[in-house]
Coordinates of C-alpha atoms in Angstrom, one line a residue:
X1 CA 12.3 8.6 -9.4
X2 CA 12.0 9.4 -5.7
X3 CA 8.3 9.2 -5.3
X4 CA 7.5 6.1 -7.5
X5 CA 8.0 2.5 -6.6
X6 CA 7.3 -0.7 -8.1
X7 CA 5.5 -1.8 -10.8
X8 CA 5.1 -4.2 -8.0
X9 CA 2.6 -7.4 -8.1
X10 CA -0.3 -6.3 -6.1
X11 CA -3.0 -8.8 -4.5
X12 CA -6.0 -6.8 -5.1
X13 CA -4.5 -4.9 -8.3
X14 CA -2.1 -6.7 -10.4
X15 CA 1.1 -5.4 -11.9
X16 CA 0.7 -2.2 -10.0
X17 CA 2.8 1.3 -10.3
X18 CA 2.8 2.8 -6.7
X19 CA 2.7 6.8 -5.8
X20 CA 3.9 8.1 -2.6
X21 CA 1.9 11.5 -1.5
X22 CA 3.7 11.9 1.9
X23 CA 6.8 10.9 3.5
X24 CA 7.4 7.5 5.1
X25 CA 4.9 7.1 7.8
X26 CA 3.4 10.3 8.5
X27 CA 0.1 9.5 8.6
X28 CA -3.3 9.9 11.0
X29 CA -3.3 5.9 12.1
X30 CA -0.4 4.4 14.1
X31 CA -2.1 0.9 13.4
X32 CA -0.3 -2.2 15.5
X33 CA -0.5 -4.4 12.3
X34 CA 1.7 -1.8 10.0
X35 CA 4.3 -3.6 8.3
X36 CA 5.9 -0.6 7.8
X37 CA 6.6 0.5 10.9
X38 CA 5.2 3.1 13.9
X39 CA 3.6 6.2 12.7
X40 CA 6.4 9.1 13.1
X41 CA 4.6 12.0 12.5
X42 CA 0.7 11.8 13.7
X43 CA -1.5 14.2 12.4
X44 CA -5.1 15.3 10.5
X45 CA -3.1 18.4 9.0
X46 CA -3.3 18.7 5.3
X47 CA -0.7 20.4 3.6
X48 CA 1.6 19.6 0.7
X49 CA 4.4 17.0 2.2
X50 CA 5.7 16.2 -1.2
X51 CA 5.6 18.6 -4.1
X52 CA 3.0 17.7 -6.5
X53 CA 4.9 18.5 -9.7
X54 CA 7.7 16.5 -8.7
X55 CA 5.6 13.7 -8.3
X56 CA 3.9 13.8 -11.8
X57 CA 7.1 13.7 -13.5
X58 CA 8.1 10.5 -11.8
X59 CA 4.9 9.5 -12.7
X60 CA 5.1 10.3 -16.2
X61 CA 8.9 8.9 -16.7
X62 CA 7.7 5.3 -15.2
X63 CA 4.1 5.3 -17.6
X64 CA 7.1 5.9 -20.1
X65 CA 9.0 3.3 -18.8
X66 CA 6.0 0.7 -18.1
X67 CA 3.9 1.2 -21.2
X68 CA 1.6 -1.4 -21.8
X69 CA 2.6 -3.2 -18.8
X70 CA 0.7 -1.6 -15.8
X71 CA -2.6 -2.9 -14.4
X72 CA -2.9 0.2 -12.2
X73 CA -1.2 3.4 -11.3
X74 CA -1.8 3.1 -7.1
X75 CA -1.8 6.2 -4.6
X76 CA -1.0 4.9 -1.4
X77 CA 2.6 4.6 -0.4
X78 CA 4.7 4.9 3.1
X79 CA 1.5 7.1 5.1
X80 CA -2.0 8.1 4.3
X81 CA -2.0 9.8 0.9
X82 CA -5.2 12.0 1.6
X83 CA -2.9 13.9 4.3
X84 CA -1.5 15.3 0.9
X85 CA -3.5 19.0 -0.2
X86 CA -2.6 18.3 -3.8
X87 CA -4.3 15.2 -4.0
X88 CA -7.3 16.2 -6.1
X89 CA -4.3 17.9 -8.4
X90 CA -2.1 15.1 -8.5
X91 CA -5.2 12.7 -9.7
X92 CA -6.2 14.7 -12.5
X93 CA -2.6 15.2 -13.6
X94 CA -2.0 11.3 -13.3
X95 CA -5.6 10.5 -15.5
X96 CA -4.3 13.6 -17.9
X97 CA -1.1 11.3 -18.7
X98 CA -2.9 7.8 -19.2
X99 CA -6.3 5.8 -19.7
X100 CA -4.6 3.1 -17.2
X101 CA -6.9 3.1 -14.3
X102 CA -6.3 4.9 -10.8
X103 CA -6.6 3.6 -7.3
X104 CA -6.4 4.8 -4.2
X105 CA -5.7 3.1 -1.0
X106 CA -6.2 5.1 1.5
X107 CA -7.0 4.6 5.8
X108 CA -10.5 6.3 5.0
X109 CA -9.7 8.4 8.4
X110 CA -10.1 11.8 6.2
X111 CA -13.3 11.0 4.2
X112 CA -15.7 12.6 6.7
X113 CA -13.7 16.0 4.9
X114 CA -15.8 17.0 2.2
X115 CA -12.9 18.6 0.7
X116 CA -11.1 15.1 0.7
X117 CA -14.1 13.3 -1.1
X118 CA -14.3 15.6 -3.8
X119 CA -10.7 15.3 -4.7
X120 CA -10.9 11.6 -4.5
X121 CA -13.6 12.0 -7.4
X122 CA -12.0 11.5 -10.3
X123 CA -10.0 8.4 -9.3
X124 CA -11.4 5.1 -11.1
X125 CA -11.0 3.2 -7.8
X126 CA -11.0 4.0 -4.5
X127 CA -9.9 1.2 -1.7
X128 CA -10.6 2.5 2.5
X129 CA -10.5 0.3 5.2
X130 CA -12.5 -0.3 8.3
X131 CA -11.0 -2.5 10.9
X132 CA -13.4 -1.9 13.7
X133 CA -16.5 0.0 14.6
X134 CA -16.4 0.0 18.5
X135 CA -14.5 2.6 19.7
X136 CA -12.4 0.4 22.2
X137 CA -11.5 -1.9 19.7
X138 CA -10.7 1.2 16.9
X139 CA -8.7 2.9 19.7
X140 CA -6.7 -0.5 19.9
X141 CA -5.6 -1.9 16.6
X142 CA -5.5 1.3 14.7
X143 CA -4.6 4.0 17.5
X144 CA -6.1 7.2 15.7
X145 CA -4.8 10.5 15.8
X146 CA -6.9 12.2 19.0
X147 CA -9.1 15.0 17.4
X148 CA -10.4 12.1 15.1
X149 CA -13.9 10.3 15.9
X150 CA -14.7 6.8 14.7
X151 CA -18.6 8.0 14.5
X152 CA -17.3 10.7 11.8
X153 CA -15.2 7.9 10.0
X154 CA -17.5 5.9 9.6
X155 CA -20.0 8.2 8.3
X156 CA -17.4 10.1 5.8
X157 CA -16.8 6.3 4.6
X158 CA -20.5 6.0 4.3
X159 CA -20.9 9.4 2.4
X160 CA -18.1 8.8 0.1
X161 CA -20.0 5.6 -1.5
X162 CA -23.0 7.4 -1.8
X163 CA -21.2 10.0 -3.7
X164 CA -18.4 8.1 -5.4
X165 CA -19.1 7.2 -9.5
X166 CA -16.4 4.7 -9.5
X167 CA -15.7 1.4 -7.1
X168 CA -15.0 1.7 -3.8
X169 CA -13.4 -1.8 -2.1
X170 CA -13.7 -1.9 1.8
X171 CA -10.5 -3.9 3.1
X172 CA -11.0 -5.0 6.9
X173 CA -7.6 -6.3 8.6
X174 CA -7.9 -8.8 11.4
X175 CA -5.7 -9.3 13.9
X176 CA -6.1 -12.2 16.9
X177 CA -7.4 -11.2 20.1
X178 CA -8.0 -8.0 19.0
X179 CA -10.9 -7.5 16.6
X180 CA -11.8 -10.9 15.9
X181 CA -14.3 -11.2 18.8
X182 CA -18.0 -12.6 17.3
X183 CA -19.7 -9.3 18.6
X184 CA -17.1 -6.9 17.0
X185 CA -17.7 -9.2 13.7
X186 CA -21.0 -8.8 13.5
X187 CA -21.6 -5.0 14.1
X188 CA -18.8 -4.7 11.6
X189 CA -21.2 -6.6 9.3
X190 CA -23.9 -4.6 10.0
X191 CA -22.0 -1.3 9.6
X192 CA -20.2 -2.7 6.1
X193 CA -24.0 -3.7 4.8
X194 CA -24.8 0.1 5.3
X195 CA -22.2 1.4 3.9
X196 CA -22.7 -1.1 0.6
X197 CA -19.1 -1.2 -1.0
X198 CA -19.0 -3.5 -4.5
X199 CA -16.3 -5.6 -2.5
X200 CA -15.3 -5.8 0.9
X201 CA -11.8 -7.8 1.0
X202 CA -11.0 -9.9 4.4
X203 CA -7.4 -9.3 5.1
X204 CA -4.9 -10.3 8.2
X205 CA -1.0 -9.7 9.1
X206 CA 0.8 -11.3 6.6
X207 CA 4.0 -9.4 7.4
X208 CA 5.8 -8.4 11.2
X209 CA 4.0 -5.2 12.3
X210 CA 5.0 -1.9 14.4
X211 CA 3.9 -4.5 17.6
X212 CA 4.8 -8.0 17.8
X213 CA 1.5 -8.7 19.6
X214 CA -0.3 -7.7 16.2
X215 CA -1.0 -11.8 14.9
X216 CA -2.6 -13.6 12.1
X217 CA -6.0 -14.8 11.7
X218 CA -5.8 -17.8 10.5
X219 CA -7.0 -18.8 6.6
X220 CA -10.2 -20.9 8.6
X221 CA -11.6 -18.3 10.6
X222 CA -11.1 -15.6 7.8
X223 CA -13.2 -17.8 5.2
X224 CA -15.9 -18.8 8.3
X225 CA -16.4 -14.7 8.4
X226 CA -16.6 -14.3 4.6
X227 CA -19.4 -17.1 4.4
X228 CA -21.1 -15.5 7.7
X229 CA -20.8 -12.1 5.6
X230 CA -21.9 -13.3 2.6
X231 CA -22.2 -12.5 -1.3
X232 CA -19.0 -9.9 -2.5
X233 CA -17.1 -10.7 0.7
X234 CA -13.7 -12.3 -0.1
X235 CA -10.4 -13.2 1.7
X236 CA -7.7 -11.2 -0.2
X237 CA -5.1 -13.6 -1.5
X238 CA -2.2 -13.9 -3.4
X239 CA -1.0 -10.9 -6.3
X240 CA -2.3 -12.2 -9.7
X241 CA 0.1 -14.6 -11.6
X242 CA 0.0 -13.2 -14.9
X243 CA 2.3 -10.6 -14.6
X244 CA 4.5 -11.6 -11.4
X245 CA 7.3 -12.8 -14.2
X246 CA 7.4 -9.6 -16.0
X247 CA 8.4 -7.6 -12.8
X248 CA 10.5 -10.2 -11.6
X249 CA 12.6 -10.4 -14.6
X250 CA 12.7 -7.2 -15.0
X251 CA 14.1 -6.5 -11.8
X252 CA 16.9 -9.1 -11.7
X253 CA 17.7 -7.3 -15.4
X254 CA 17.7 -4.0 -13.4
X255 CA 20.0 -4.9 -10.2
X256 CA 22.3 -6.8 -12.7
X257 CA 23.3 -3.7 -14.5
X258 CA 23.7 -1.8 -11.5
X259 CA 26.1 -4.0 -9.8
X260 CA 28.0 -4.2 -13.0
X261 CA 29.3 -0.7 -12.7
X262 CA 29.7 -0.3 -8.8
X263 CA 29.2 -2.4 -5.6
X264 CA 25.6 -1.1 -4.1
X265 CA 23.9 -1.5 -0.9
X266 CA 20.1 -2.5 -0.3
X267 CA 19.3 1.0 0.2
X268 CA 21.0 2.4 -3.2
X269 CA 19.1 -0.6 -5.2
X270 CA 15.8 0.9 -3.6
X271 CA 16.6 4.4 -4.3
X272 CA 17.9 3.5 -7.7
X273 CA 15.1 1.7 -8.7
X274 CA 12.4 3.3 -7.2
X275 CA 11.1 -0.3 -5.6
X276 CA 11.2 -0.6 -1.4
X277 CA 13.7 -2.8 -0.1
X278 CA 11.3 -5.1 1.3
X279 CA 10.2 -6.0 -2.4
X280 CA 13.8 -6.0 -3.5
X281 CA 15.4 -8.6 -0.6
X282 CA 13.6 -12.0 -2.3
X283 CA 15.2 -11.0 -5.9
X284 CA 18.8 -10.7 -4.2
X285 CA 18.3 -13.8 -2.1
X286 CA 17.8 -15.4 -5.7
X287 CA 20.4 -13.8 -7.4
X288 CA 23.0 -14.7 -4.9
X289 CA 21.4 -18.4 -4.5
X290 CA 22.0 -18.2 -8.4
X291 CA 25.4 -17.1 -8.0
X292 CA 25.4 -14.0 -10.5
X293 CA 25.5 -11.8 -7.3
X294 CA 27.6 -11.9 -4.5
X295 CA 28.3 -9.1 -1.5
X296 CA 31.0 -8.4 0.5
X297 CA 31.0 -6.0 4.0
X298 CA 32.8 -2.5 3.9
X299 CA 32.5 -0.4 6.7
X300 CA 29.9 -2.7 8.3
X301 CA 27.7 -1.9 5.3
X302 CA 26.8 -4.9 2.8
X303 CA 27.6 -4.2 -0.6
X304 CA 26.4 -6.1 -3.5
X305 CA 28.4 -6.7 -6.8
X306 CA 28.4 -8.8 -9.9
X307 CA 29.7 -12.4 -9.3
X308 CA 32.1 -12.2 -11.9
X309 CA 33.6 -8.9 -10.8
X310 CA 34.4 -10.3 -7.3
X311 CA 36.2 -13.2 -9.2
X312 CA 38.2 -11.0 -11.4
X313 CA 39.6 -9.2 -8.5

């Protein structure tokens, strides 16, 4: 499954099965915070970067695979999803397969295209986020593509609730020094209260970003905003515990088998599996602290293999 990752536990969502829409950081941002990495390819430009139909039948092969199990089927992925042209398509394909509810999480850069807001439509969920509303500040932490105005963001964001039937969650990400300062704060708060999202989630780097001057706000001065911002404001934290087992067994069950037919790297358990090797690196830091996987180094590549194999040869 190429364009499905996870089920992966999910702060906001739960057990959560993610959908990748376009490839691996193209999107309209080129925020310093990303924990995947610099934006590759910038751009507005809709079009269809991964084929739709594709798509759906990873999707239905993991609802298969996950039945019962899955808080959420999540739209997001490696860039901005609403770059996609299919989206509206892929949406009602996805709630044609399942009653499991759909999210979206999404930069919210696009929503001032009507177009884009009407595809969004039938998703159950829809999470944008707003991380400043000065246009210095904007230009700074999330380094927009040029042809795209923070006025017209914020108004497309501001449309879209107005519009929207289901629940839309406004996630702001601070980062010190940067948008933290008590006048960007409180225009943010007057913005947000306009806009009127059910939740607004309070977020900061939790994770090295594209710019190592993108740091954490720390848990005190996120909870002093969230009581200055008042009722549905909350600091996003930890995934839910109910279901982190289930994945996590499930996982070590997975990479088990795999390594008992061939030696694999990193980047063939993430392909395999369809999970992204930053979820994957804690599970084989267990298993090998466990000592039912070991590795060895071919070619200047590390390989992972079964414990016992290595001892039978």
């Amino acid at each position: 499954m190429k364009y499905i990752y996870g089920p992966v536990p999910s702060r906001r969502l739960g057990l959560s099965l993610g959908v990748d829409l376009v490839p691996k950081k193209v999107c309209s941002y080129n925020c310093i915070y990303c924990q995947i990495g610099r934006t590759t390819l910038h751009t507005i430009e809709r079009k269809e970067y991964l084929p739709a139909e594709s798509i759906l039948a990873d999707v239905r092969e993991a609802l298969e695979e996950w039945a019962g199990e899955i808080d959420y089927v999540t739209i997001s992925g490696s860039g901005e999803p609403t770059l996609n042209e299919r989206l509206g398509e892929i949406i009602k394909g996805i709630k044609g397969m399942t009653e499991i509810p759909l999210a979206v999480i999404t930069n919210g850069s696009l929503l001032f295209m009507e177009e884009v807001r009407e595809e969004l439509k039938e998703a159950d969920l829809v999470l944008p986020s707003l991380d400043a509303v000065t246009p210095a500040v904007f230009e700074t932490i999330n380094r927009p593509h040029p042809a795209l105005s923070l006025e017209r963001i914020i108004e497309g964001i501001r449309d879209f609730r107005r519009e929207f039937r289901g629940e839309v969650w406004l996630e702001v990400l601070f980062c010190r020094g940067i948008n933290d300062q008590p006048e960007e704060i409180r225009k943010l708060k007057e913005v947000i209260s306009e806009i009127n999202p059910q939740r607004v989630h309070l977020n900061t780097v939790t994770r090295p970003g594209a710019e190592d001057y993108a740091f954490a706000l720390s848990a005190e001065k996120l909870r002093k905003i969230q009581q200055e911002w008042g009722e549905g404001v909350e600091v996003v934290t930890d995934f839910k515990g109910c279901s982190r087992r289930t994945i996590i067994d499930r996982l070590e069950e997975k990479i088990l088998k795999l390594v008992a037919i061939r030696p694999v790297t990193l980047e063939d358990l993430s392909r395999t599996l369809g999970v992204r090797e930053l979820e994957l690196v804690k599970t084989i830091e267990k298993l090998l602290h466990e000592k039912r996987l070991t590795f060895r180094v071919f070619n200047q590549r590390i390989y992972y293999e079964a414990a016992q194999a290595l001892e039978n040869s």
